[in-house]
CSV table of C-alpha atoms in Angstrom, one decimal:
chain,number,residue,atom,x,y,z
A,263,MET,CA,-36.9,7.8,-17.6
A,264,GLU,CA,-33.5,6.2,-15.4
A,265,ILE,CA,-31.2,4.0,-17.1
A,266,TYR,CA,-28.7,2.1,-15.0
A,267,VAL,CA,-25.7,0.8,-16.5
A,268,CYS,CA,-24.2,-2.4,-14.5
A,269,ILE,CA,-20.9,-1.7,-13.8
A,270,GLY,CA,-20.4,-4.9,-11.7
A,271,SER,CA,-16.9,-7.7,-12.6
A,272,SER,CA,-18.7,-9.3,-15.2
A,273,CYS,CA,-20.1,-6.6,-17.2
A,274,HIS,CA,-17.1,-4.6,-16.6
A,275,LEU,CA,-15.1,-6.9,-18.3
A,276,LYS,CA,-17.5,-7.3,-21.5
A,277,GLY,CA,-17.5,-3.7,-21.6
A,278,SER,CA,-19.4,-1.0,-19.2
A,279,TYR,CA,-17.1,1.2,-20.0
A,280,ASP,CA,-18.0,1.1,-23.7
A,281,ILE,CA,-21.7,1.1,-23.2
A,282,ILE,CA,-21.6,4.1,-20.6
A,283,GLN,CA,-19.6,6.4,-23.0
A,284,LEU,CA,-22.1,5.2,-25.8
A,285,MET,CA,-25.3,6.1,-23.9
A,286,LYS,CA,-23.7,9.5,-22.9
A,287,GLU,CA,-23.0,10.5,-26.4
A,288,LYS,CA,-26.4,9.2,-27.6
A,289,ILE,CA,-28.2,11.1,-24.6
A,290,ALA,CA,-26.7,14.4,-25.4
A,291,GLU,CA,-27.1,13.6,-29.5
A,292,CYS,CA,-30.8,13.1,-29.1
A,293,ASN,CA,-31.1,15.8,-26.4
A,294,LEU,CA,-32.4,13.6,-23.9
A,295,GLU,CA,-30.2,15.3,-21.1
A,296,ASP,CA,-33.7,16.2,-19.3
A,297,LYS,CA,-35.7,13.4,-19.9
A,298,VAL,CA,-33.1,10.7,-19.3
A,299,THR,CA,-31.3,10.3,-16.1
A,300,LEU,CA,-27.5,7.6,-16.7
A,301,LYS,CA,-26.7,6.0,-13.6
A,302,ALA,CA,-24.3,3.2,-12.6
A,303,THR,CA,-25.1,0.3,-10.8
A,304,PHE,CA,-23.0,-2.6,-9.0
A,305,CYS,CA,-24.4,-5.7,-10.4
A,306,LEU,CA,-28.1,-6.6,-11.3
A,307,GLY,CA,-27.8,-10.2,-11.2
A,308,CYS,CA,-27.6,-11.2,-14.7
A,309,CYS,CA,-23.8,-11.6,-14.7
A,310,THR,CA,-23.7,-14.2,-17.4
A,311,ASP,CA,-24.9,-12.2,-19.9
A,312,GLY,CA,-23.8,-8.9,-19.5
A,313,VAL,CA,-23.4,-6.2,-20.2
A,314,SER,CA,-26.5,-5.6,-18.3
A,315,ILE,CA,-28.5,-2.9,-18.3
A,316,LYS,CA,-31.8,-1.3,-16.5
A,317,VAL,CA,-34.4,0.8,-18.1
A,318,ASP,CA,-36.7,2.0,-15.6
A,319,ASP,CA,-38.0,-1.3,-14.2
A,320,GLN,CA,-37.0,-3.6,-17.2
A,321,ILE,CA,-33.9,-5.2,-16.9
A,322,ILE,CA,-32.0,-5.5,-20.4
A,323,THR,CA,-28.9,-8.0,-20.6
A,324,GLY,CA,-26.3,-8.6,-23.8
A,325,VAL,CA,-25.9,-5.0,-24.4
A,326,SER,CA,-23.1,-4.4,-26.9
A,327,THR,CA,-21.4,-1.8,-29.2
A,328,GLU,CA,-22.9,-3.7,-32.0
A,329,ASN,CA,-26.2,-3.8,-30.5
A,330,PHE,CA,-26.2,-0.8,-28.9
A,331,ASP,CA,-27.9,1.4,-31.5
A,332,GLU,CA,-31.2,-0.9,-31.6
A,333,ILE,CA,-31.6,-1.1,-28.1
A,334,PHE,CA,-31.2,2.1,-27.5
A,335,LYS,CA,-33.9,3.1,-30.1
A,336,ARG,CA,-36.3,0.1,-28.9
A,337,TYR,CA,-36.0,0.7,-25.0
A,338,VAL,CA,-35.1,4.5,-24.8
A,339,LEU,CA,-35.9,6.4,-28.1
A,340,GLN,CA,-39.5,4.5,-28.2
A,341,GLU,CA,-40.5,4.3,-24.7
A,342,VAL,CA,-39.6,8.6,-24.2
A,343,GLU,CA,-41.2,9.4,-27.3
A,344,ALA,CA,-44.2,7.0,-26.5
B,99,MET,CA,-1.5,-4.0,23.3
B,100,ASN,CA,-1.4,0.1,23.3
B,101,SER,CA,-2.8,2.3,21.2
B,102,LEU,CA,0.5,3.2,19.5
B,103,THR,CA,2.4,0.7,16.5
B,104,THR,CA,6.0,1.3,15.2
B,105,GLU,CA,5.8,1.0,11.5
B,106,VAL,CA,9.3,0.1,9.4
B,107,GLY,CA,9.1,0.6,5.7
B,108,TYR,CA,12.0,0.9,3.2
B,109,VAL,CA,13.5,1.4,-0.3
B,110,SER,CA,16.6,0.3,-1.7
B,111,LEU,CA,18.2,1.2,-5.1
B,112,ASN,CA,20.8,-0.8,-6.1
B,113,LYS,CA,24.4,0.8,-7.6
B,114,VAL,CA,23.8,0.9,-11.6
B,115,GLY,CA,24.9,-2.7,-12.8
B,116,GLU,CA,24.5,-4.4,-10.0
B,117,GLN,CA,21.9,-7.3,-9.3
B,118,LEU,CA,22.6,-7.6,-5.7
B,119,CYS,CA,22.5,-4.6,-3.0
B,120,GLY,CA,25.3,-4.0,-0.8
B,121,ASP,CA,22.8,-3.0,2.1
B,122,ARG,CA,20.7,-4.6,3.6
B,123,VAL,CA,17.8,-3.7,6.0
B,124,GLU,CA,16.8,-6.6,8.8
B,125,MET,CA,13.7,-6.5,11.2
B,126,VAL,CA,13.0,-8.6,14.0
B,127,GLU,CA,9.8,-8.4,16.0
B,128,TYR,CA,10.2,-9.9,19.4
B,129,GLU,CA,7.5,-9.2,22.1
B,130,ASP,CA,7.2,-5.5,22.5
B,131,SER,CA,10.2,-4.4,21.1
B,132,LEU,CA,11.1,-3.9,17.2
B,133,THR,CA,14.8,-4.1,16.2
B,134,LEU,CA,15.3,-2.5,12.7
B,135,VAL,CA,19.2,-2.6,11.4
B,136,LEU,CA,20.4,-1.1,8.0
B,137,ALA,CA,24.0,-2.6,7.3
B,138,ASP,CA,26.0,-1.5,4.3
B,139,GLY,CA,28.8,-3.6,3.2
B,140,LEU,CA,32.1,-2.6,1.9
B,141,GLY,CA,32.2,-2.8,-1.8
B,142,SER,CA,29.2,-3.4,-4.3
B,143,GLY,CA,27.7,-6.5,-5.5
B,144,VAL,CA,27.9,-9.8,-3.8
B,145,LYS,CA,30.5,-9.5,-1.2
B,146,ALA,CA,28.8,-6.4,-0.3
B,147,ASN,CA,25.7,-8.4,-0.1
B,148,ILE,CA,27.3,-11.3,1.8
B,149,LEU,CA,28.7,-8.3,4.5
B,150,SER,CA,26.0,-6.7,4.9
B,151,THR,CA,22.9,-9.5,5.2
B,152,LEU,CA,25.5,-11.5,7.8
B,153,THR,CA,25.9,-8.3,9.8
B,154,SER,CA,22.0,-7.3,9.7
B,155,LYS,CA,21.0,-10.4,10.5
B,156,ILE,CA,23.4,-11.4,13.3
B,157,ILE,CA,22.8,-7.8,15.0
B,158,ALA,CA,18.9,-7.7,14.4
B,159,THR,CA,18.8,-11.5,16.2
B,160,MET,CA,21.0,-10.6,18.6
B,161,MET,CA,19.5,-7.5,19.7
B,162,ALA,CA,16.1,-8.8,19.4
B,163,ASN,CA,17.2,-11.2,22.4
B,164,GLY,CA,18.3,-8.5,24.2
B,165,MET,CA,21.8,-9.2,24.1
B,166,PRO,CA,24.0,-6.4,24.8
B,167,VAL,CA,25.5,-3.8,22.1
B,168,GLU,CA,28.9,-5.1,22.9
B,169,GLU,CA,28.7,-8.9,22.5
B,170,CYS,CA,26.7,-8.1,19.0
B,171,VAL,CA,29.7,-5.9,17.5
B,172,LYS,CA,32.3,-8.5,19.1
B,173,THR,CA,30.0,-11.6,17.2
B,174,ILE,CA,30.1,-9.5,13.9
B,175,ALA,CA,33.7,-8.8,13.9
B,176,ASN,CA,34.6,-12.4,14.5
B,177,THR,CA,32.1,-13.6,12.0
B,178,LEU,CA,32.7,-11.6,8.6
B,179,PRO,CA,34.7,-13.0,6.5
B,180,VAL,CA,37.8,-10.9,5.6
B,181,CYS,CA,37.8,-9.3,2.1
B,182,SER,CA,41.3,-10.8,0.7
B,183,GLN,CA,41.8,-7.3,-1.3
B,184,ARG,CA,41.2,-5.4,1.4
B,185,LYS,CA,42.2,-7.3,4.1
B,186,VAL,CA,39.1,-5.7,6.3
B,187,ALA,CA,35.9,-7.5,6.8
B,188,TYR,CA,34.0,-4.4,7.4
B,189,SER,CA,30.0,-3.3,7.5
B,190,THR,CA,28.3,-0.3,8.7
B,191,PHE,CA,25.5,-0.7,10.8
B,192,SER,CA,22.6,1.5,12.6
B,193,ILE,CA,20.5,-0.1,14.7
B,194,ILE,CA,16.6,1.5,15.6
B,195,GLN,CA,15.0,-0.7,18.5
B,196,VAL,CA,11.2,0.7,20.0
B,197,ASN,CA,10.5,-1.0,23.1
B,198,ASN,CA,6.9,-1.4,23.5
B,199,ASN,CA,6.4,1.6,21.4
B,200,GLN,CA,7.5,4.2,24.0
B,201,GLU,CA,11.3,4.1,23.6
B,202,ALA,CA,13.8,4.3,21.1
B,203,THR,CA,17.4,3.4,21.5
B,204,LEU,CA,19.8,4.0,18.6
B,205,ILE,CA,23.0,2.4,17.8
B,206,GLN,CA,25.2,3.5,14.8
B,207,PHE,CA,28.3,3.0,13.3
B,208,ASP,CA,29.5,4.9,10.3
B,209,ASN,CA,26.2,5.3,8.7
B,210,PRO,CA,24.9,8.9,8.5
B,211,MET,CA,23.5,9.8,11.5
B,212,ILE,CA,19.9,8.7,12.0
B,213,ILE,CA,17.4,11.8,11.1
B,214,LEU,CA,14.6,12.4,13.8
B,215,LEU,CA,11.5,14.2,13.1
B,216,ARG,CA,9.0,15.2,15.4
B,217,ASP,CA,6.1,16.4,14.4
B,218,GLY,CA,7.3,17.0,11.2
B,219,VAL,CA,10.4,19.4,12.7
B,220,HIS,CA,13.6,18.0,12.5
B,221,LEU,CA,15.1,17.4,16.2
B,222,ASP,CA,18.5,16.8,17.3
B,223,TYR,CA,19.4,14.2,20.0
B,224,PRO,CA,22.1,13.9,22.2
B,225,SER,CA,24.6,10.7,21.7
B,226,THR,CA,27.3,9.3,23.7
B,227,GLN,CA,30.2,7.7,22.2
B,228,GLN,CA,31.5,4.5,22.9
B,229,ILE,CA,34.5,2.3,21.7
B,230,ILE,CA,33.8,-1.5,21.2
B,231,ASP,CA,36.7,-3.7,19.3
B,232,GLY,CA,38.3,-0.4,18.1
B,233,LYS,CA,35.2,0.7,16.4
B,234,LYS,CA,33.4,4.3,17.5
B,235,ILE,CA,29.9,3.9,18.3
B,236,ALA,CA,27.0,6.2,18.9
B,237,ILE,CA,24.1,5.8,21.1
B,238,SER,CA,21.2,7.4,21.7
B,239,THR,CA,18.0,6.8,24.1
B,240,ILE,CA,15.0,8.7,23.2
B,241,LYS,CA,11.6,9.0,24.8
B,242,VAL,CA,9.3,8.7,21.6
B,243,GLN,CA,6.1,10.4,21.1
B,244,PRO,CA,3.2,9.4,18.5
B,245,GLY,CA,3.7,10.7,15.2
B,246,ASP,CA,8.0,10.2,15.7
B,247,LEU,CA,9.6,9.7,12.3
B,248,PHE,CA,13.2,8.0,12.1
B,249,VAL,CA,15.0,7.9,8.9
B,250,VAL,CA,18.2,5.9,8.3
B,251,MET,CA,19.9,5.4,5.3
B,252,SER,CA,23.0,4.5,3.7
B,253,ASP,CA,25.6,7.1,2.5
B,254,GLY,CA,24.7,6.3,-1.3
B,255,ALA,CA,21.7,8.7,-0.2
B,256,LEU,CA,24.3,11.7,0.7
B,257,PHE,CA,26.4,10.6,-2.5
B,258,ALA,CA,23.3,11.1,-4.8
B,259,GLY,CA,23.6,14.0,-7.2
B,260,ILE,CA,27.4,14.4,-7.2
B,261,GLY,CA,28.8,16.1,-9.7
B,262,LEU,CA,25.7,16.7,-11.2
B,263,SER,CA,23.7,18.3,-9.4
B,264,PHE,CA,25.2,19.3,-6.3
B,265,ASN,CA,28.8,19.2,-6.0
B,266,TYR,CA,29.4,17.7,-2.5
B,267,GLY,CA,26.1,15.5,-3.2
B,268,TRP,CA,22.8,15.9,-1.0
B,269,GLN,CA,24.1,16.3,2.3
B,270,ARG,CA,22.0,15.3,5.5
B,271,ASP,CA,20.5,19.0,6.0
B,272,ASN,CA,19.5,18.9,2.3
B,273,ILE,CA,17.6,15.7,3.3
B,274,ILE,CA,16.1,17.4,6.3
B,275,ASP,CA,14.7,20.1,4.6
B,276,TYR,CA,13.5,17.9,1.7
B,277,LEU,CA,11.6,15.5,4.5
B,278,GLU,CA,10.3,18.6,6.4
B,279,ALA,CA,9.0,19.9,3.3
B,280,ARG,CA,7.2,17.1,2.0
B,281,TYR,CA,6.3,15.3,5.3
B,282,LEU,CA,2.5,14.8,5.8
B,283,PRO,CA,1.0,13.7,9.8
B,284,GLU,CA,-0.9,10.8,8.1
B,285,MET,CA,2.6,9.8,5.9
B,286,SER,CA,3.5,6.2,6.1
B,287,ALA,CA,7.0,4.8,7.0
B,288,LYS,CA,7.4,3.4,3.5
B,289,MET,CA,6.0,6.4,1.8
B,290,ALA,CA,8.8,8.8,4.0
B,291,ALA,CA,11.6,6.1,3.3
B,292,THR,CA,10.2,6.3,-0.8
B,293,ILE,CA,9.8,9.9,-1.1
B,294,ILE,CA,13.6,10.2,-0.1
B,295,ALA,CA,14.5,7.5,-2.4
B,296,GLU,CA,12.8,8.9,-5.3
B,297,GLU,CA,14.8,12.3,-5.3
B,298,CYS,CA,18.3,10.4,-4.7
B,299,ASP,CA,17.4,8.1,-7.9
B,300,GLU,CA,16.4,11.8,-9.7
B,301,LEU,CA,19.8,13.1,-8.6
B,302,TYR,CA,21.5,10.0,-9.5
B,303,ASN,CA,19.7,10.5,-13.2
B,304,HIS,CA,18.1,6.9,-12.5
B,305,GLN,CA,21.9,5.7,-12.5
B,306,PRO,CA,22.7,5.2,-8.9
B,307,GLY,CA,26.4,5.5,-8.4
B,308,ASP,CA,26.3,3.3,-5.2
B,309,ASP,CA,23.8,1.0,-3.3
B,310,THR,CA,21.1,3.4,-1.8
B,311,THR,CA,18.9,2.1,0.9
B,312,VAL,CA,16.2,4.5,3.2
B,313,ALA,CA,14.4,2.8,5.9
B,314,ALA,CA,12.0,4.8,8.0
B,315,VAL,CA,10.5,3.9,11.2
B,316,ARG,CA,7.5,5.6,12.3
B,317,ILE,CA,5.4,5.6,15.9
B,318,ARG,CA,1.9,6.1,14.8
B,319,LYS,CA,-1.5,5.5,16.7
B,320,ARG,CA,-3.5,2.8,15.2
B,321,GLN,CA,-5.6,3.3,12.6
B,322,THR,CA,-7.8,0.1,11.6
B,323,VAL,CA,-9.0,-0.3,8.3
B,324,ASN,CA,-11.5,-3.6,7.9
B,325,LEU,CA,-12.1,-4.5,3.9
B,326,MET,CA,-15.1,-7.0,3.4
B,327,ILE,CA,-15.0,-8.8,-0.2
B,328,GLY,CA,-17.5,-11.4,-0.9
B,329,PRO,CA,-21.0,-12.6,0.4
B,330,PRO,CA,-20.3,-15.7,2.8
B,331,GLU,CA,-20.6,-19.2,1.5
B,332,HIS,CA,-23.6,-19.6,3.0
B,333,LYS,CA,-26.2,-17.4,3.1
B,334,GLU,CA,-27.0,-18.0,7.1
B,335,ASP,CA,-23.4,-16.5,7.9
B,336,ASP,CA,-24.5,-13.5,6.5
B,337,GLN,CA,-25.9,-11.7,9.7
B,338,LYS,CA,-22.6,-13.0,11.6
B,339,MET,CA,-20.1,-11.7,8.8
B,340,LEU,CA,-22.1,-8.4,8.9
B,341,ASP,CA,-22.4,-7.9,12.8
B,342,LEU,CA,-18.5,-8.9,13.0
B,343,TYR,CA,-17.5,-6.5,10.3
B,344,PHE,CA,-19.4,-3.3,11.8
B,345,SER,CA,-18.3,-4.1,15.6
B,346,GLN,CA,-15.0,-3.0,14.4
B,347,GLU,CA,-13.4,0.2,15.1
B,348,GLY,CA,-11.6,1.9,12.1
B,349,LYS,CA,-12.3,2.6,8.6
B,350,ARG,CA,-14.9,0.3,6.1
B,351,ILE,CA,-14.7,-0.2,2.6
B,352,VAL,CA,-16.8,-2.6,0.9
B,353,CYS,CA,-15.5,-4.4,-2.6
B,354,GLY,CA,-17.8,-6.0,-4.9
B,355,GLY,CA,-20.9,-5.3,-6.5
B,356,THR,CA,-23.1,-8.7,-4.5
B,357,THR,CA,-21.6,-7.5,-1.2
B,358,SER,CA,-22.1,-3.9,-1.3
B,359,THR,CA,-26.1,-4.8,-2.2
B,360,MET,CA,-25.8,-7.1,0.7
B,361,VAL,CA,-24.2,-4.6,3.1
B,362,GLY,CA,-26.8,-1.8,2.1
B,363,ARG,CA,-29.7,-4.2,2.8
B,364,TYR,CA,-28.3,-4.7,6.2
B,365,LEU,CA,-27.8,-0.7,7.0
B,366,ASN,CA,-31.1,-0.1,5.0
B,367,LYS,CA,-29.4,2.5,3.2
B,368,PRO,CA,-28.9,2.7,-1.0
B,369,VAL,CA,-25.5,1.9,-2.6
B,370,ILE,CA,-25.2,4.8,-4.9
B,371,THR,CA,-22.7,4.4,-7.8
B,372,SER,CA,-20.6,7.0,-9.3
B,373,LEU,CA,-19.9,7.1,-13.4
B,374,ASP,CA,-17.0,8.8,-13.6
B,375,TYR,CA,-14.2,6.5,-14.8
B,376,HIS,CA,-10.7,7.9,-13.6
B,377,ASP,CA,-9.5,5.0,-15.2
B,378,PRO,CA,-11.2,2.9,-17.9
B,379,LYS,CA,-9.8,-0.6,-16.8
B,380,ILE,CA,-11.1,0.2,-13.4
B,381,PRO,CA,-14.7,0.4,-12.5
B,382,PRO,CA,-16.5,3.4,-10.9
B,383,THR,CA,-16.8,3.7,-7.1
B,384,GLY,CA,-19.5,4.1,-5.0
B,385,THR,CA,-20.8,5.8,-2.2
B,386,LEU,CA,-22.7,3.7,1.1
B,387,GLU,CA,-24.1,5.8,4.4
B,388,GLY,CA,-22.1,3.7,6.9
B,389,VAL,CA,-18.9,2.9,4.9
B,390,ASP,CA,-16.3,4.8,3.7
B,391,LEU,CA,-16.0,3.4,0.7
B,392,VAL,CA,-17.5,1.4,-2.1
B,393,THR,CA,-16.0,-0.4,-4.8
B,394,GLU,CA,-16.3,-3.2,-7.5
B,395,GLY,CA,-14.3,-6.6,-6.4
B,396,VAL,CA,-11.7,-8.9,-7.9
B,397,ILE,CA,-10.7,-6.4,-11.0
B,398,THR,CA,-9.9,-3.2,-8.7
B,399,ILE,CA,-8.5,-5.6,-5.9
B,400,SER,CA,-5.9,-7.1,-8.6
B,401,ARG,CA,-4.7,-3.6,-9.3
B,402,VAL,CA,-4.3,-2.7,-5.7
B,403,LEU,CA,-2.0,-6.3,-5.6
B,404,GLU,CA,-0.2,-4.9,-8.4
B,405,TYR,CA,0.2,-1.4,-7.0
B,406,ALA,CA,1.5,-3.2,-3.6
B,407,GLN,CA,4.0,-5.3,-5.4
B,408,SER,CA,6.1,-2.5,-7.4
B,409,TYR,CA,6.0,-0.3,-4.4
B,410,LEU,CA,7.1,-2.9,-2.0
B,411,SER,CA,10.0,-4.1,-5.3
B,412,GLY,CA,11.1,-0.2,-5.4
B,413,GLU,CA,10.4,0.1,-9.3
B,414,ASP,CA,7.2,2.4,-8.5
B,415,LEU,CA,9.3,5.3,-6.2
B,416,SER,CA,6.6,7.7,-7.6
B,417,ALA,CA,3.8,6.3,-6.0
B,418,ASP,CA,0.9,7.6,-8.1
B,419,TRP,CA,-1.8,5.8,-6.8
B,420,ASN,CA,-1.4,8.1,-3.8
B,421,ASN,CA,-3.0,10.9,-6.1
B,422,ARG,CA,-5.6,9.2,-8.1
B,423,LYS,CA,-9.1,8.4,-7.3
B,424,ASP,CA,-10.0,5.2,-9.4
B,425,GLY,CA,-11.2,2.6,-6.7
B,426,ALA,CA,-8.1,1.1,-6.7
B,427,SER,CA,-6.2,3.8,-5.9
B,428,LEU,CA,-8.5,5.0,-2.9
B,429,ILE,CA,-8.0,1.6,-1.8
B,430,ALA,CA,-4.3,1.6,-1.7
B,431,GLN,CA,-4.1,5.0,0.1
B,432,GLN,CA,-6.4,3.4,2.8
B,433,LEU,CA,-4.2,0.2,3.2
B,434,PHE,CA,-0.8,1.6,2.6
B,435,GLU,CA,-0.8,4.8,4.3
B,436,THR,CA,-3.9,5.3,6.3
B,437,ALA,CA,-4.0,1.9,7.9
B,438,THR,CA,-1.5,0.1,10.6
B,439,ASP,CA,-3.9,-2.3,11.1
B,440,VAL,CA,-5.8,-4.4,8.4
B,441,ASN,CA,-8.7,-7.1,9.0
B,442,PHE,CA,-10.2,-8.7,5.9
B,443,PHE,CA,-13.4,-10.0,5.6
B,444,VAL,CA,-13.4,-12.3,3.0
B,445,GLY,CA,-16.7,-14.1,2.0
B,446,ARG,CA,-16.5,-17.6,0.2
B,447,ALA,CA,-19.7,-17.4,-2.3
B,448,MET,CA,-19.4,-18.5,-5.3
B,449,ASN,CA,-21.0,-16.3,-8.0
B,450,PRO,CA,-21.7,-18.9,-11.0
B,451,ALA,CA,-20.8,-16.1,-13.5
B,452,HIS,CA,-17.6,-15.8,-12.2
B,453,GLN,CA,-16.6,-19.5,-12.8
B,454,ASN,CA,-15.9,-19.1,-16.5
B,455,PRO,CA,-12.6,-19.9,-16.8
B,456,SER,CA,-11.9,-17.1,-19.2
B,457,LEU,CA,-12.7,-14.3,-16.8
B,458,PRO,CA,-10.1,-13.5,-14.7
B,459,ILE,CA,-12.3,-13.2,-11.6
B,460,ASN,CA,-12.8,-16.7,-10.6
B,461,MET,CA,-12.8,-17.7,-6.9
B,462,ALA,CA,-9.2,-19.1,-7.1
B,463,VAL,CA,-8.3,-15.9,-8.1
B,464,LYS,CA,-10.1,-13.9,-5.6
B,465,MET,CA,-8.2,-16.1,-3.2
B,466,ARG,CA,-4.8,-15.8,-4.2
B,467,LEU,CA,-5.2,-12.2,-4.6
B,468,ILE,CA,-6.4,-11.8,-0.8
B,469,GLU,CA,-3.4,-14.1,0.4
B,470,GLU,CA,-0.9,-11.6,-1.7
B,471,LEU,CA,-2.4,-9.0,-0.8
B,472,SER,CA,-2.1,-9.6,2.9
B,473,GLN,CA,1.4,-11.0,2.5
B,474,ALA,CA,2.6,-7.7,0.8
B,475,LEU,CA,0.6,-5.4,3.9
B,476,ARG,CA,2.9,-7.3,6.3
B,477,GLN,CA,5.5,-6.3,4.7
B,478,MET,CA,4.7,-2.7,4.2
B,479,GLY,CA,4.8,-3.7,8.8
B,480,LYS,CA,1.1,-3.4,8.5
B,481,GLN,CA,-0.7,-6.0,11.5
B,482,VAL,CA,-2.6,-8.1,9.5
B,483,ARG,CA,-5.9,-10.4,10.0
B,484,VAL,CA,-8.0,-12.5,7.6
B,485,THR,CA,-11.0,-14.1,8.2
B,486,TYR,CA,-12.9,-16.2,5.6
B,487,PHE,CA,-16.6,-17.1,6.1
């Protein structure tokens, strides 16, 4: 699985840095390093509802530190385990 | 236009407690000649500032227009206001005039002798003495070579450290050794001036006992850096902008997410973005085959402008951006150090998501940033061209 975190201007201002840190922690915590590749990308084209991430081919917008755990569980953990 | 260019940079430190500097650097470019004058007015504060301003302005203007040095000196003597206490009108001056990037004329009166480094090594040059209006003036003519670095200082530089680090201050020989040790072939004029000024500031314990000015003139091979930011206002201009951008010689920087995607499509190569934050406030950089550097847009450029402004004002003597790896520092290194010529390719496409007034990244901000950055780069002695699409 590949996860891209948008680091374009808008998303950056909305907290890409924190999301990337959380991603790194979570991936390590769940021992997913060999299953998940984390990358950054410039602009997923959803600037108004950042932070945007892309999990394989699915774009998820509005990721924040508050809803991060929930999003990680739903789009990453469940997918990896499925 | 030949393949060489003459670059100028300088830094002034004010005597502790003074608002105005008694030293003054004036530069005039006229046709194929560049004239730099450093004047050090008698005393300090307002009086010294007026003397040195008049001296440098008059000499620079007259010299640039090809007047003989005798005329300049006489004009100064007849124009300067006489100090009521000391009954003299006095300002030292050093003139460096470079013609056609080929020949330099040095005219020196009472400032520390100009230092010349060739290939990073100190070189003594001959000079003849001439008495003009009772003033002993040293004149030298030097055939320049690419890489030549001339450094001119006010005597405040030599007094640095008196009684603190050195008994007799920092002598000219110490400055030469210091400069030789830190010389880099790609060093800009501004950087050469900055590293000496920084050391003077250190030696003075950040409380300069005298106005201290260091100016550098460097003969460089032209090096263009092309920076693109923003896609064109009209989509049909994409091709034109990209063709023009890639037809330029020199290094290439692309700023902005949408912009780099557009460039990647044009080159048919992927933009690979790094995950490494060298600075949490600056988005990571990217790579794209065919381009030297890819960064985010407005936030990164804002930081570059901050670096430029504090570097120019002399507040930032450490120039830390020269050793850091975040996007803004990397751009600063290219624009402030590597470049002698900078071409901006600015696209005016609106990103609707950026027009939110609460975000500091809207169109007006971007336009202002580019304008101010161009201005700052011109002050660093760069040739700047901005093209809008």
